[in-house]
Every structure is written in structure tokens, then in C-alpha cells.
Amino acid sequence: MNKNYYAILMAGGVGSRFWPVSTSSYPKQFHDMLGTGKTLIQKTFDRLNQFVPTENILILTNERYNDLVLEQLPMVKQDQVVLEPAMRNTSPCILYASLKIQKMNPDAVMVVAPSDHWIEDETAFANDVKLCFDKCEQESALCTLGIRPTFPNTGFGYIEFEKKGDQKLKKVSQFREKPDYETAKEFLEQGNFLWNAGIFMWSVKTIVDAFKEYQPGQYDLFQGGFSCYNTPDETEFIQENYAKAENISIDYAILEQSKSIYTLPASFDWNDLGTWGALYDKLEKDNAENAIVNCRTLLVNAQNNMIRTSSNKVVVVDGLEDYIIVDKEDVLLIYPKSKQQDIKKVLDKVKEQFGEEYT
């Protein structure tokens, strides 16, 4: 394996749309959502580990998930787990991890990847990332993998790229916010728009220089601890300073400002597994299009449902169509798939009425 290849595996999110399975104390990346025998973070680590050395994969997560990471990824050492003491979006944590990598290896190129995505063709994924790595090693470029849209999705941000030229890597014109339905249809008709999957590649020098140029305050804050990184003094510095960082995403902080962004239309199928409906789309179905995970079912006049329990429970359903049915210890969710985006709001009401222990 190339010793200059590094990865930052982003594993700090809560995944609240997957409640009640995903909770603030045990979020979705630590669950076997697909019923494969491996959790999402384990599958993502294995995918990256096909071309990135084990010791070069850093896990970026919140302090409260440290033990879960080490339990599920026993090949990872404690110093590979980069802990956020406060929630500050993706920009500060990526800069922090990038500076740690720069101190380890100033010639590093790195991929930033979410821990909870579904990617079936892992060889194609590796080839796409390495193609971007080649670009990043040759010039000061920031690269992202874009997903060819299959329908006018209003839940994703979009990447608009320049139509001219026939190179595999396309120059990015601009990043576009989540559109309304009519705008999303126009994007598809134009043919030069991709879904933003949140998978980024760059050299450690290029991304650190970008922070220095576009986010000088944040750069100065974290650069101030450079001598401490990868030493016993690092924890104290981060505990004292991390919460001072601006709460801003990498998209706003860097990508929307840089003039040297390229996107590669991905050659693999992808799903962000952001909702129960997205999970339903990727699971095998029975003859009535029900997706069933971890349970035995007796179904009558039941179609297009997402049914999941935690312990091979017997589930009887009669007369339900297009529902999410999830049973987890002391919580049972029976909810229309059409309203899946509202599960975050339901979560707030449950917290208010019954207490945080259920969320």
C-alpha cells in the first residue's frame, strides 16, 4: 500500500432520522443497519483499508463515542481516534485532523469519507479515489466525488461542473444548495450537475494552505497547537481551544471559496442511507415489496413496508402499506414512510414528553 495515502473517517453524527435504532448515545454508524453482520463504520473502514494502510486511517468522532469506536474497530489504536470535545460541524474537525496528518507525513494525500454510506462496488470506489489522489499529488487541487443523479432529489446539495473538455475530472463551477423540485428537474436536464456525496480528496498541504487563505482565524487557532499534536499534550490543548472554533461546514468554509475544485462523477452506485426510506431502497424485498431486517413476519395485505426488530422477533402485520415499523427494546415506531423526514421532529416531542433516555 502507498504509505502517503491517508483517510479521515467521519463518525461523529447522530443520524436522528433513524430513530429509534439510532440514538444520541448509540448512533446509526455503530449499528448493522443492512443486516450484513457488520456495522456501517466497520464496512466503511474495510472499504478504505483496501488501499489505505490501517495505521493511516483516522476516525473523527465525538468524545462520547470513543469506546464504541475502539470496540468495533479493534485494529485501531487510541491515537488514531480523533476526538471532538464539542460539536462544531465539519470544518474545524477536518482542519484539526489534517494538521495531525501533516505532522506525521507532510507528503500525505487524504480522503475524507462519511462512516454511514452504502457503496456496493468497492473496487470502483478505490479506483475513483486513487484517480483523485493522482490529481492531488500533481497539483494544488481539491477534489470531490459527485454522484450522477437518477431523479430530481431535493434532499441533496448539487455540484455544478463545467461542460467543456472531456477529462474525467471536471472543473467545478459552483456548489448549489438543496433545490426545490422544479430546480432539481432543471439540474438534471442541463446534464452537468452531480449530487454532493461529501467525499473529498486533497493533499494535506493543499487543504491546510486553503484554510490559511480562506479561514485564517480557524487556521491560527488550530495551528497554535501544532507542536502538541500527536503528543501527550494534545488533549489539553484541544480541550482548551476546540470550542472556540467557528461552527461551520467544510463546504462553506473552503469549497465554496476555492478556485481549484474538481469533481469526478463516481463510477459506483451510492446511497447516503440518510432515512429509513433510503435504507428500504437498498434492502432485499419480499414478494409484496416489504423490506425485513432481524425479524420473522406474518404479513397479510401488507405492502412496501420497512420492518425491523432487534432480536428476531415475530411480527404480525395486517393492512399496512408504505409504513416504517421499527421495534427496539422500550420503543416501537409505526410511522408513514411519506413522513420520514419528520422523524427528527417526533424525536424532539418524545424527548420533551418522555425524557432523553428514549432518544
mmCIF file of C-alpha atoms in Angstrom:
data_model
loop_
_atom_site.group_PDB
_atom_site.id
_atom_site.type_symbol
_atom_site.label_atom_id
_atom_site.label_comp_id
_atom_site.label_asym_id
_atom_site.label_seq_id
_atom_site.Cartn_x
_atom_site.Cartn_y
_atom_site.Cartn_z
ATOM 1 C CA MET A 1 0.000 0.000 0.000
ATOM 2 C CA ASN A 2 1.042 3.588 -0.615
ATOM 3 C CA LYS A 3 2.311 4.969 2.705
ATOM 4 C CA ASN A 4 1.323 8.508 1.637
ATOM 5 C CA TYR A 5 -2.358 7.549 1.484
ATOM 6 C CA TYR A 6 -4.427 8.639 4.491
ATOM 7 C CA ALA A 7 -8.119 8.668 5.337
ATOM 8 C CA ILE A 8 -10.344 10.574 7.715
ATOM 9 C CA LEU A 9 -13.426 8.541 8.536
ATOM 10 C CA MET A 10 -16.164 10.896 9.755
ATOM 11 C CA ALA A 11 -18.113 9.164 12.532
ATOM 12 C CA GLY A 12 -19.484 11.878 14.794
ATOM 13 C CA GLY A 13 -23.071 12.239 13.564
ATOM 14 C CA VAL A 14 -26.197 11.142 15.417
ATOM 15 C CA GLY A 15 -28.375 10.006 12.485
ATOM 16 C CA SER A 16 -31.590 11.151 14.156
ATOM 17 C CA ARG A 17 -33.792 10.205 11.168
ATOM 18 C CA PHE A 18 -33.030 6.559 12.022
ATOM 19 C CA TRP A 19 -34.585 6.823 15.467
ATOM 20 C CA PRO A 20 -35.399 4.710 17.449
ATOM 21 C CA VAL A 21 -32.471 2.476 16.365
ATOM 22 C CA SER A 22 -30.095 5.421 16.121
ATOM 23 C CA THR A 23 -29.860 7.406 19.352
ATOM 24 C CA SER A 24 -27.550 10.099 20.655
ATOM 25 C CA SER A 25 -25.746 7.527 22.806
ATOM 26 C CA TYR A 26 -25.563 4.837 20.080
ATOM 27 C CA PRO A 27 -25.864 6.388 16.597
ATOM 28 C CA LYS A 28 -26.512 4.622 13.320
ATOM 29 C CA GLN A 29 -22.888 4.222 12.198
ATOM 30 C CA PHE A 30 -22.404 1.736 15.052
ATOM 31 C CA HIS A 31 -25.401 -0.399 14.014
ATOM 32 C CA ASP A 32 -25.726 -3.153 11.426
ATOM 33 C CA MET A 33 -28.414 -1.249 9.531
ATOM 34 C CA LEU A 34 -28.288 -3.510 6.457
ATOM 35 C CA GLY A 35 -28.360 -6.844 8.262
ATOM 36 C CA THR A 36 -24.966 -7.849 6.803
ATOM 37 C CA GLY A 37 -23.236 -8.840 10.029
ATOM 38 C CA LYS A 38 -21.128 -5.657 10.032
ATOM 39 C CA THR A 39 -21.921 -2.176 11.257
ATOM 40 C CA LEU A 40 -21.755 0.801 8.907
ATOM 41 C CA ILE A 41 -18.497 2.073 10.401
ATOM 42 C CA GLN A 42 -16.938 -1.392 10.079
ATOM 43 C CA LYS A 43 -17.953 -1.619 6.416
ATOM 44 C CA THR A 44 -16.590 1.871 5.718
ATOM 45 C CA PHE A 45 -13.288 1.109 7.458
ATOM 46 C CA ASP A 46 -12.887 -2.113 5.448
ATOM 47 C CA ARG A 47 -13.620 -0.200 2.232
ATOM 48 C CA LEU A 48 -10.921 2.387 2.951
ATOM 49 C CA ASN A 49 -8.500 -0.229 4.245
ATOM 50 C CA GLN A 50 -8.346 -1.842 0.805
ATOM 51 C CA PHE A 51 -5.984 0.934 -0.337
ATOM 52 C CA VAL A 52 -5.141 2.980 2.785
ATOM 53 C CA PRO A 53 -2.820 1.408 5.399
ATOM 54 C CA THR A 54 -4.579 0.548 8.659
ATOM 55 C CA GLU A 55 -2.424 2.894 10.720
ATOM 56 C CA ASN A 56 -3.161 5.797 8.317
ATOM 57 C CA ILE A 57 -6.937 5.779 8.879
ATOM 58 C CA LEU A 58 -8.079 8.321 11.465
ATOM 59 C CA ILE A 59 -11.544 8.092 12.992
ATOM 60 C CA LEU A 60 -13.074 11.505 13.642
ATOM 61 C CA THR A 61 -15.800 11.301 16.251
ATOM 62 C CA ASN A 62 -17.261 12.848 19.368
ATOM 63 C CA GLU A 63 -15.668 12.088 22.731
ATOM 64 C CA ARG A 64 -18.711 10.106 23.859
ATOM 65 C CA TYR A 65 -18.210 7.529 21.064
ATOM 66 C CA ASN A 66 -14.553 6.754 21.767
ATOM 67 C CA ASP A 67 -15.254 3.399 23.417
ATOM 68 C CA LEU A 68 -17.679 2.377 20.658
ATOM 69 C CA VAL A 69 -15.033 3.068 18.000
ATOM 70 C CA LEU A 70 -12.365 1.032 19.781
ATOM 71 C CA GLU A 71 -14.812 -1.802 20.446
ATOM 72 C CA GLN A 72 -15.978 -2.061 16.840
ATOM 73 C CA LEU A 73 -12.579 -1.385 15.226
ATOM 74 C CA PRO A 74 -10.140 -3.376 17.387
ATOM 75 C CA MET A 75 -7.349 -2.917 14.825
ATOM 76 C CA VAL A 76 -7.363 0.838 15.522
ATOM 77 C CA LYS A 77 -5.119 2.348 18.197
ATOM 78 C CA GLN A 78 -6.288 5.083 20.546
ATOM 79 C CA ASP A 79 -4.083 7.688 18.861
ATOM 80 C CA GLN A 80 -5.970 7.105 15.584
ATOM 81 C CA VAL A 81 -9.251 8.214 17.184
ATOM 82 C CA VAL A 82 -9.529 11.997 16.843
ATOM 83 C CA LEU A 83 -11.981 13.192 19.472
ATOM 84 C CA GLU A 84 -14.113 16.330 19.266
ATOM 85 C CA PRO A 85 -14.853 17.750 22.734
ATOM 86 C CA ALA A 86 -17.632 19.934 21.254
ATOM 87 C CA MET A 87 -19.938 19.793 18.213
ATOM 88 C CA ARG A 88 -18.548 22.274 15.678
ATOM 89 C CA ASN A 89 -19.553 20.973 12.220
ATOM 90 C CA THR A 90 -17.112 19.561 9.667
ATOM 91 C CA SER A 91 -14.650 22.403 9.092
ATOM 92 C CA PRO A 92 -12.857 22.507 12.474
ATOM 93 C CA CYS A 93 -12.545 18.746 12.838
ATOM 94 C CA ILE A 94 -11.177 18.321 9.298
ATOM 95 C CA LEU A 95 -8.576 21.044 9.889
ATOM 96 C CA TYR A 96 -7.612 19.502 13.232
ATOM 97 C CA ALA A 97 -7.181 16.025 11.728
ATOM 98 C CA SER A 98 -5.360 17.429 8.688
ATOM 99 C CA LEU A 99 -2.782 19.167 10.870
ATOM 100 C CA LYS A 100 -2.213 15.918 12.777
ATOM 101 C CA ILE A 101 -1.625 14.126 9.471
ATOM 102 C CA GLN A 102 0.638 16.920 8.193
ATOM 103 C CA LYS A 103 2.831 16.494 11.242
ATOM 104 C CA MET A 104 3.003 12.725 10.619
ATOM 105 C CA ASN A 105 3.646 12.996 6.887
ATOM 106 C CA PRO A 106 3.822 16.329 5.015
ATOM 107 C CA ASP A 107 3.581 14.437 1.690
ATOM 108 C CA ALA A 108 0.232 12.845 2.565
ATOM 109 C CA VAL A 109 -2.843 12.801 0.342
ATOM 110 C CA MET A 110 -6.096 12.074 2.091
ATOM 111 C CA VAL A 111 -9.709 11.120 1.575
ATOM 112 C CA VAL A 112 -12.469 12.385 3.861
ATOM 113 C CA ALA A 113 -15.374 9.925 3.911
ATOM 114 C CA PRO A 114 -18.594 9.634 5.949
ATOM 115 C CA SER A 115 -18.917 6.453 8.003
ATOM 116 C CA ASP A 116 -22.545 5.675 7.139
ATOM 117 C CA HIS A 117 -22.851 5.462 3.341
ATOM 118 C CA TRP A 118 -23.739 2.445 1.216
ATOM 119 C CA ILE A 119 -21.299 1.658 -1.627
ATOM 120 C CA GLU A 120 -21.544 -1.734 -3.297
ATOM 121 C CA ASP A 121 -18.681 -1.711 -5.840
ATOM 122 C CA GLU A 122 -15.754 -1.113 -3.502
ATOM 123 C CA THR A 123 -13.146 -1.670 -6.221
ATOM 124 C CA ALA A 124 -14.675 1.130 -8.297
ATOM 125 C CA PHE A 125 -14.694 3.349 -5.204
ATOM 126 C CA ALA A 126 -10.983 2.687 -4.592
ATOM 127 C CA ASN A 127 -10.131 3.394 -8.241
ATOM 128 C CA ASP A 128 -12.064 6.677 -8.197
ATOM 129 C CA VAL A 129 -10.353 7.860 -5.022
ATOM 130 C CA LYS A 130 -6.896 6.929 -6.336
ATOM 131 C CA LEU A 131 -7.571 8.803 -9.586
ATOM 132 C CA CYS A 132 -8.287 11.888 -7.479
ATOM 133 C CA PHE A 133 -5.185 11.211 -5.364
ATOM 134 C CA ASP A 134 -3.086 11.285 -8.547
ATOM 135 C CA LYS A 135 -4.523 14.713 -9.386
ATOM 136 C CA CYS A 136 -3.873 15.976 -5.851
ATOM 137 C CA GLU A 137 -0.267 14.771 -5.879
ATOM 138 C CA GLN A 138 0.419 16.599 -9.144
ATOM 139 C CA GLU A 139 -1.176 19.966 -8.391
ATOM 140 C CA SER A 140 -2.880 22.040 -5.686
ATOM 141 C CA ALA A 141 -6.370 20.719 -6.326
ATOM 142 C CA LEU A 142 -9.300 19.960 -4.043
ATOM 143 C CA CYS A 143 -11.349 17.045 -5.353
ATOM 144 C CA THR A 144 -14.768 15.636 -4.589
ATOM 145 C CA LEU A 145 -16.680 12.595 -5.797
ATOM 146 C CA GLY A 146 -20.042 13.508 -7.309
ATOM 147 C CA ILE A 147 -22.935 11.113 -7.813
ATOM 148 C CA ARG A 148 -24.799 11.065 -11.121
ATOM 149 C CA PRO A 149 -28.390 11.992 -10.210
ATOM 150 C CA THR A 150 -31.034 9.402 -11.038
ATOM 151 C CA PHE A 151 -34.032 11.580 -10.158
ATOM 152 C CA PRO A 152 -34.664 15.218 -9.110
ATOM 153 C CA ASN A 153 -33.772 14.760 -5.451
ATOM 154 C CA THR A 154 -34.449 17.794 -3.244
ATOM 155 C CA GLY A 155 -32.609 16.354 -0.236
ATOM 156 C CA PHE A 156 -29.054 16.706 -1.578
ATOM 157 C CA GLY A 157 -26.798 19.593 -2.426
ATOM 158 C CA TYR A 158 -25.555 19.625 -6.024
ATOM 159 C CA ILE A 159 -22.195 20.180 -7.721
ATOM 160 C CA GLU A 160 -22.299 22.143 -10.983
ATOM 161 C CA PHE A 161 -19.310 21.466 -13.243
ATOM 162 C CA GLU A 162 -18.010 22.999 -16.460
ATOM 163 C CA LYS A 163 -19.223 21.204 -19.580
ATOM 164 C CA LYS A 164 -16.168 21.950 -21.722
ATOM 165 C CA GLY A 165 -13.420 19.356 -22.063
ATOM 166 C CA ASP A 166 -13.543 15.584 -21.947
ATOM 167 C CA GLN A 167 -11.320 14.968 -18.922
ATOM 168 C CA LYS A 168 -12.606 12.539 -16.324
ATOM 169 C CA LEU A 169 -12.162 15.124 -13.584
ATOM 170 C CA LYS A 170 -14.430 18.113 -14.173
ATOM 171 C CA LYS A 171 -13.718 21.676 -13.037
ATOM 172 C CA VAL A 172 -16.381 22.714 -10.526
ATOM 173 C CA SER A 173 -18.297 25.890 -11.384
ATOM 174 C CA GLN A 174 -20.152 26.138 -8.083
ATOM 175 C CA PHE A 175 -21.840 24.223 -5.292
ATOM 176 C CA ARG A 176 -25.609 24.560 -5.182
ATOM 177 C CA GLU A 177 -27.859 24.353 -2.131
ATOM 178 C CA LYS A 178 -30.626 21.748 -1.830
ATOM 179 C CA PRO A 179 -33.074 22.809 -4.573
ATOM 180 C CA ASP A 180 -36.845 22.715 -4.828
ATOM 181 C CA TYR A 181 -38.328 20.078 -7.115
ATOM 182 C CA GLU A 182 -38.574 22.240 -10.246
ATOM 183 C CA THR A 183 -34.992 23.461 -9.861
ATOM 184 C CA ALA A 184 -33.792 19.886 -9.332
ATOM 185 C CA LYS A 185 -35.520 18.881 -12.587
ATOM 186 C CA GLU A 186 -33.716 21.701 -14.388
ATOM 187 C CA PHE A 187 -30.386 20.495 -12.967
ATOM 188 C CA LEU A 188 -30.962 17.026 -14.405
ATOM 189 C CA GLU A 189 -31.985 18.420 -17.788
ATOM 190 C CA GLN A 190 -28.808 20.509 -18.026
ATOM 191 C CA GLY A 191 -26.681 17.386 -17.538
ATOM 192 C CA ASN A 192 -23.746 18.990 -15.712
ATOM 193 C CA PHE A 193 -24.936 18.552 -12.132
ATOM 194 C CA LEU A 194 -23.987 15.855 -9.625
ATOM 195 C CA TRP A 195 -25.170 15.048 -6.116
ATOM 196 C CA ASN A 196 -22.690 16.145 -3.461
ATOM 197 C CA ALA A 197 -21.772 12.954 -1.565
ATOM 198 C CA GLY A 198 -19.473 14.633 0.949
ATOM 199 C CA ILE A 199 -16.445 12.551 -0.111
ATOM 200 C CA PHE A 200 -13.333 14.722 -0.553
ATOM 201 C CA MET A 201 -9.710 14.187 -1.610
ATOM 202 C CA TRP A 202 -6.729 16.552 -1.368
ATOM 203 C CA SER A 203 -3.106 16.714 -0.328
ATOM 204 C CA VAL A 204 -2.590 17.691 3.276
ATOM 205 C CA LYS A 205 -0.543 20.709 2.148
ATOM 206 C CA THR A 206 -3.302 21.961 -0.177
ATOM 207 C CA ILE A 207 -6.100 21.738 2.398
ATOM 208 C CA VAL A 208 -4.028 23.346 5.160
ATOM 209 C CA ASP A 209 -2.996 26.155 2.776
ATOM 210 C CA ALA A 210 -6.663 26.612 1.836
ATOM 211 C CA PHE A 211 -7.587 27.088 5.493
ATOM 212 C CA LYS A 212 -4.731 29.567 5.875
ATOM 213 C CA GLU A 213 -6.109 31.590 2.944
ATOM 214 C CA TYR A 214 -9.889 31.330 3.433
ATOM 215 C CA GLN A 215 -10.251 30.717 7.188
ATOM 216 C CA PRO A 216 -7.242 32.470 8.769
ATOM 217 C CA GLY A 217 -8.837 32.703 12.222
ATOM 218 C CA GLN A 218 -9.572 28.988 12.357
ATOM 219 C CA TYR A 219 -6.152 28.194 10.896
ATOM 220 C CA ASP A 220 -4.382 30.287 13.564
ATOM 221 C CA LEU A 221 -6.438 28.658 16.334
ATOM 222 C CA PHE A 222 -5.510 25.081 15.393
ATOM 223 C CA GLN A 223 -2.018 25.833 14.095
ATOM 224 C CA GLY A 224 -1.305 27.149 17.579
ATOM 225 C CA GLY A 225 -1.332 23.572 18.838
ATOM 226 C CA PHE A 226 0.857 22.082 16.101
ATOM 227 C CA SER A 227 3.743 21.347 18.444
ATOM 228 C CA CYS A 228 1.334 19.422 20.720
ATOM 229 C CA TYR A 229 -0.257 17.218 18.061
ATOM 230 C CA ASN A 230 0.485 13.501 18.284
ATOM 231 C CA THR A 231 1.994 14.019 21.760
ATOM 232 C CA PRO A 232 0.562 13.661 25.304
ATOM 233 C CA ASP A 233 -0.008 17.445 25.367
ATOM 234 C CA GLU A 234 -2.534 17.345 22.513
ATOM 235 C CA THR A 235 -5.582 16.535 24.657
ATOM 236 C CA GLU A 236 -5.108 19.527 26.944
ATOM 237 C CA PHE A 237 -4.694 21.922 24.019
ATOM 238 C CA ILE A 238 -7.812 20.633 22.249
ATOM 239 C CA GLN A 239 -9.896 20.658 25.432
ATOM 240 C CA GLU A 240 -8.990 24.313 25.978
ATOM 241 C CA ASN A 241 -9.344 25.528 22.397
ATOM 242 C CA TYR A 242 -11.670 23.372 20.302
ATOM 243 C CA ALA A 243 -14.887 25.017 21.473
ATOM 244 C CA LYS A 244 -13.502 28.400 20.329
ATOM 245 C CA ALA A 245 -13.713 27.274 16.690
ATOM 246 C CA GLU A 246 -16.442 28.640 14.442
ATOM 247 C CA ASN A 247 -19.347 26.247 13.818
ATOM 248 C CA ILE A 248 -19.067 25.996 10.028
ATOM 249 C CA SER A 249 -19.092 23.231 7.409
ATOM 250 C CA ILE A 250 -16.167 22.448 5.115
ATOM 251 C CA ASP A 251 -18.413 23.341 2.170
ATOM 252 C CA TYR A 252 -18.960 26.934 3.346
ATOM 253 C CA ALA A 253 -15.504 27.385 4.853
ATOM 254 C CA ILE A 254 -13.373 26.164 1.952
ATOM 255 C CA LEU A 255 -15.070 24.506 -1.007
ATOM 256 C CA GLU A 256 -17.375 27.369 -1.974
ATOM 257 C CA GLN A 257 -14.446 29.793 -1.899
ATOM 258 C CA SER A 258 -11.667 27.849 -3.594
ATOM 259 C CA LYS A 259 -10.991 28.363 -7.309
ATOM 260 C CA SER A 260 -9.300 24.995 -7.732
ATOM 261 C CA ILE A 261 -12.063 22.428 -7.141
ATOM 262 C CA TYR A 262 -12.568 19.351 -9.325
ATOM 263 C CA THR A 263 -15.221 16.677 -9.263
ATOM 264 C CA LEU A 264 -15.145 13.111 -10.533
ATOM 265 C CA PRO A 265 -18.501 11.559 -11.475
ATOM 266 C CA ALA A 266 -18.456 8.388 -9.395
ATOM 267 C CA SER A 267 -18.350 5.042 -11.179
ATOM 268 C CA PHE A 268 -20.111 3.207 -8.335
ATOM 269 C CA ASP A 269 -23.665 3.031 -7.001
ATOM 270 C CA TRP A 270 -24.160 5.098 -3.857
ATOM 271 C CA ASN A 271 -26.753 5.770 -1.198
ATOM 272 C CA ASP A 272 -26.301 8.107 1.748
ATOM 273 C CA LEU A 273 -28.574 5.972 3.966
ATOM 274 C CA GLY A 274 -29.977 9.181 5.412
ATOM 275 C CA THR A 275 -33.502 7.940 6.150
ATOM 276 C CA TRP A 276 -35.452 4.738 6.702
ATOM 277 C CA GLY A 277 -36.730 5.139 3.145
ATOM 278 C CA ALA A 278 -33.178 5.270 1.776
ATOM 279 C CA LEU A 279 -32.350 2.099 3.699
ATOM 280 C CA TYR A 280 -35.535 0.465 2.397
ATOM 281 C CA ASP A 281 -34.386 1.165 -1.188
ATOM 282 C CA LYS A 282 -31.184 -0.854 -0.668
ATOM 283 C CA LEU A 283 -32.601 -3.882 1.127
ATOM 284 C CA GLU A 284 -33.939 -7.045 -0.464
ATOM 285 C CA LYS A 285 -37.734 -7.208 -0.574
ATOM 286 C CA ASP A 286 -40.308 -9.972 -0.311
ATOM 287 C CA ASN A 287 -42.986 -10.568 -2.972
ATOM 288 C CA ALA A 288 -45.046 -7.675 -1.580
ATOM 289 C CA GLU A 289 -42.060 -5.292 -1.579
ATOM 290 C CA ASN A 290 -41.604 -5.390 2.194
ATOM 291 C CA ALA A 291 -38.004 -4.950 3.455
ATOM 292 C CA ILE A 292 -37.490 -7.113 6.550
ATOM 293 C CA VAL A 293 -34.488 -6.984 8.905
ATOM 294 C CA ASN A 294 -33.858 -9.102 12.037
ATOM 295 C CA CYS A 295 -37.380 -10.477 12.346
ATOM 296 C CA ARG A 296 -39.784 -13.240 11.283
ATOM 297 C CA THR A 297 -43.020 -11.998 9.798
ATOM 298 C CA LEU A 298 -46.614 -12.989 9.173
ATOM 299 C CA LEU A 299 -47.931 -10.412 6.728
ATOM 300 C CA VAL A 300 -51.453 -10.003 5.366
ATOM 301 C CA ASN A 301 -52.361 -7.187 2.962
ATOM 302 C CA ALA A 302 -49.071 -5.545 3.866
ATOM 303 C CA GLN A 303 -47.018 -3.931 1.105
ATOM 304 C CA ASN A 304 -43.978 -1.678 0.705
ATOM 305 C CA ASN A 305 -43.179 -1.591 4.417
ATOM 306 C CA MET A 306 -39.827 -1.246 6.191
ATOM 307 C CA ILE A 307 -39.930 -3.710 9.136
ATOM 308 C CA ARG A 308 -37.068 -4.073 11.607
ATOM 309 C CA THR A 309 -36.633 -5.517 15.107
ATOM 310 C CA SER A 310 -33.517 -6.050 17.166
ATOM 311 C CA SER A 311 -33.853 -9.713 18.136
ATOM 312 C CA ASN A 312 -35.502 -11.982 15.533
ATOM 313 C CA LYS A 313 -38.932 -11.147 16.921
ATOM 314 C CA VAL A 314 -42.138 -12.491 15.342
ATOM 315 C CA VAL A 315 -44.011 -9.589 13.741
ATOM 316 C CA VAL A 316 -47.626 -9.800 12.523
ATOM 317 C CA VAL A 317 -48.883 -7.030 10.243
ATOM 318 C CA ASP A 318 -52.279 -6.794 8.569
ATOM 319 C CA GLY A 319 -53.462 -3.953 6.351
ATOM 320 C CA LEU A 320 -50.499 -1.588 6.381
ATOM 321 C CA GLU A 321 -48.851 -0.123 3.294
ATOM 322 C CA ASP A 322 -45.813 2.189 2.986
ATOM 323 C CA TYR A 323 -45.021 2.220 6.709
ATOM 324 C CA ILE A 324 -41.868 2.176 8.792
ATOM 325 C CA ILE A 325 -42.205 -0.368 11.623
ATOM 326 C CA VAL A 326 -39.230 -0.438 13.979
ATOM 327 C CA ASP A 327 -39.159 -2.203 17.344
ATOM 328 C CA LYS A 328 -36.295 -1.552 19.751
ATOM 329 C CA GLU A 329 -36.465 -2.630 23.392
ATOM 330 C CA ASP A 330 -38.636 0.059 25.030
ATOM 331 C CA VAL A 331 -39.588 1.997 21.868
ATOM 332 C CA LEU A 332 -41.891 0.994 18.992
ATOM 333 C CA LEU A 333 -42.174 3.238 15.929
ATOM 334 C CA ILE A 334 -45.027 2.816 13.424
ATOM 335 C CA TYR A 335 -44.800 5.724 11.014
ATOM 336 C CA PRO A 336 -45.715 6.538 7.393
ATOM 337 C CA LYS A 337 -42.772 6.404 5.000
ATOM 338 C CA SER A 338 -44.135 9.531 3.343
ATOM 339 C CA LYS A 339 -43.414 11.473 6.548
ATOM 340 C CA GLN A 340 -39.957 10.028 7.245
ATOM 341 C CA GLN A 341 -38.306 13.459 7.147
ATOM 342 C CA ASP A 342 -40.422 14.435 10.182
ATOM 343 C CA ILE A 343 -38.891 11.786 12.449
ATOM 344 C CA LYS A 344 -36.429 14.402 13.748
ATOM 345 C CA LYS A 345 -39.411 16.490 14.903
ATOM 346 C CA VAL A 346 -41.007 13.438 16.526
ATOM 347 C CA LEU A 347 -37.756 12.866 18.366
ATOM 348 C CA ASP A 348 -37.961 16.321 19.938
ATOM 349 C CA LYS A 349 -41.524 15.640 21.109
ATOM 350 C CA VAL A 350 -40.547 12.261 22.580
ATOM 351 C CA LYS A 351 -37.665 13.900 24.428
ATOM 352 C CA GLU A 352 -39.984 16.563 25.804
ATOM 353 C CA GLN A 353 -42.739 14.175 26.874
ATOM 354 C CA PHE A 354 -40.834 11.061 27.970
ATOM 355 C CA GLY A 355 -37.237 12.148 28.596
ATOM 356 C CA GLU A 356 -33.855 11.903 26.876
ATOM 357 C CA GLU A 357 -33.351 8.246 27.805
ATOM 358 C CA TYR A 358 -35.630 7.289 24.901
ATOM 359 C CA THR A 359 -33.752 9.390 22.325
#
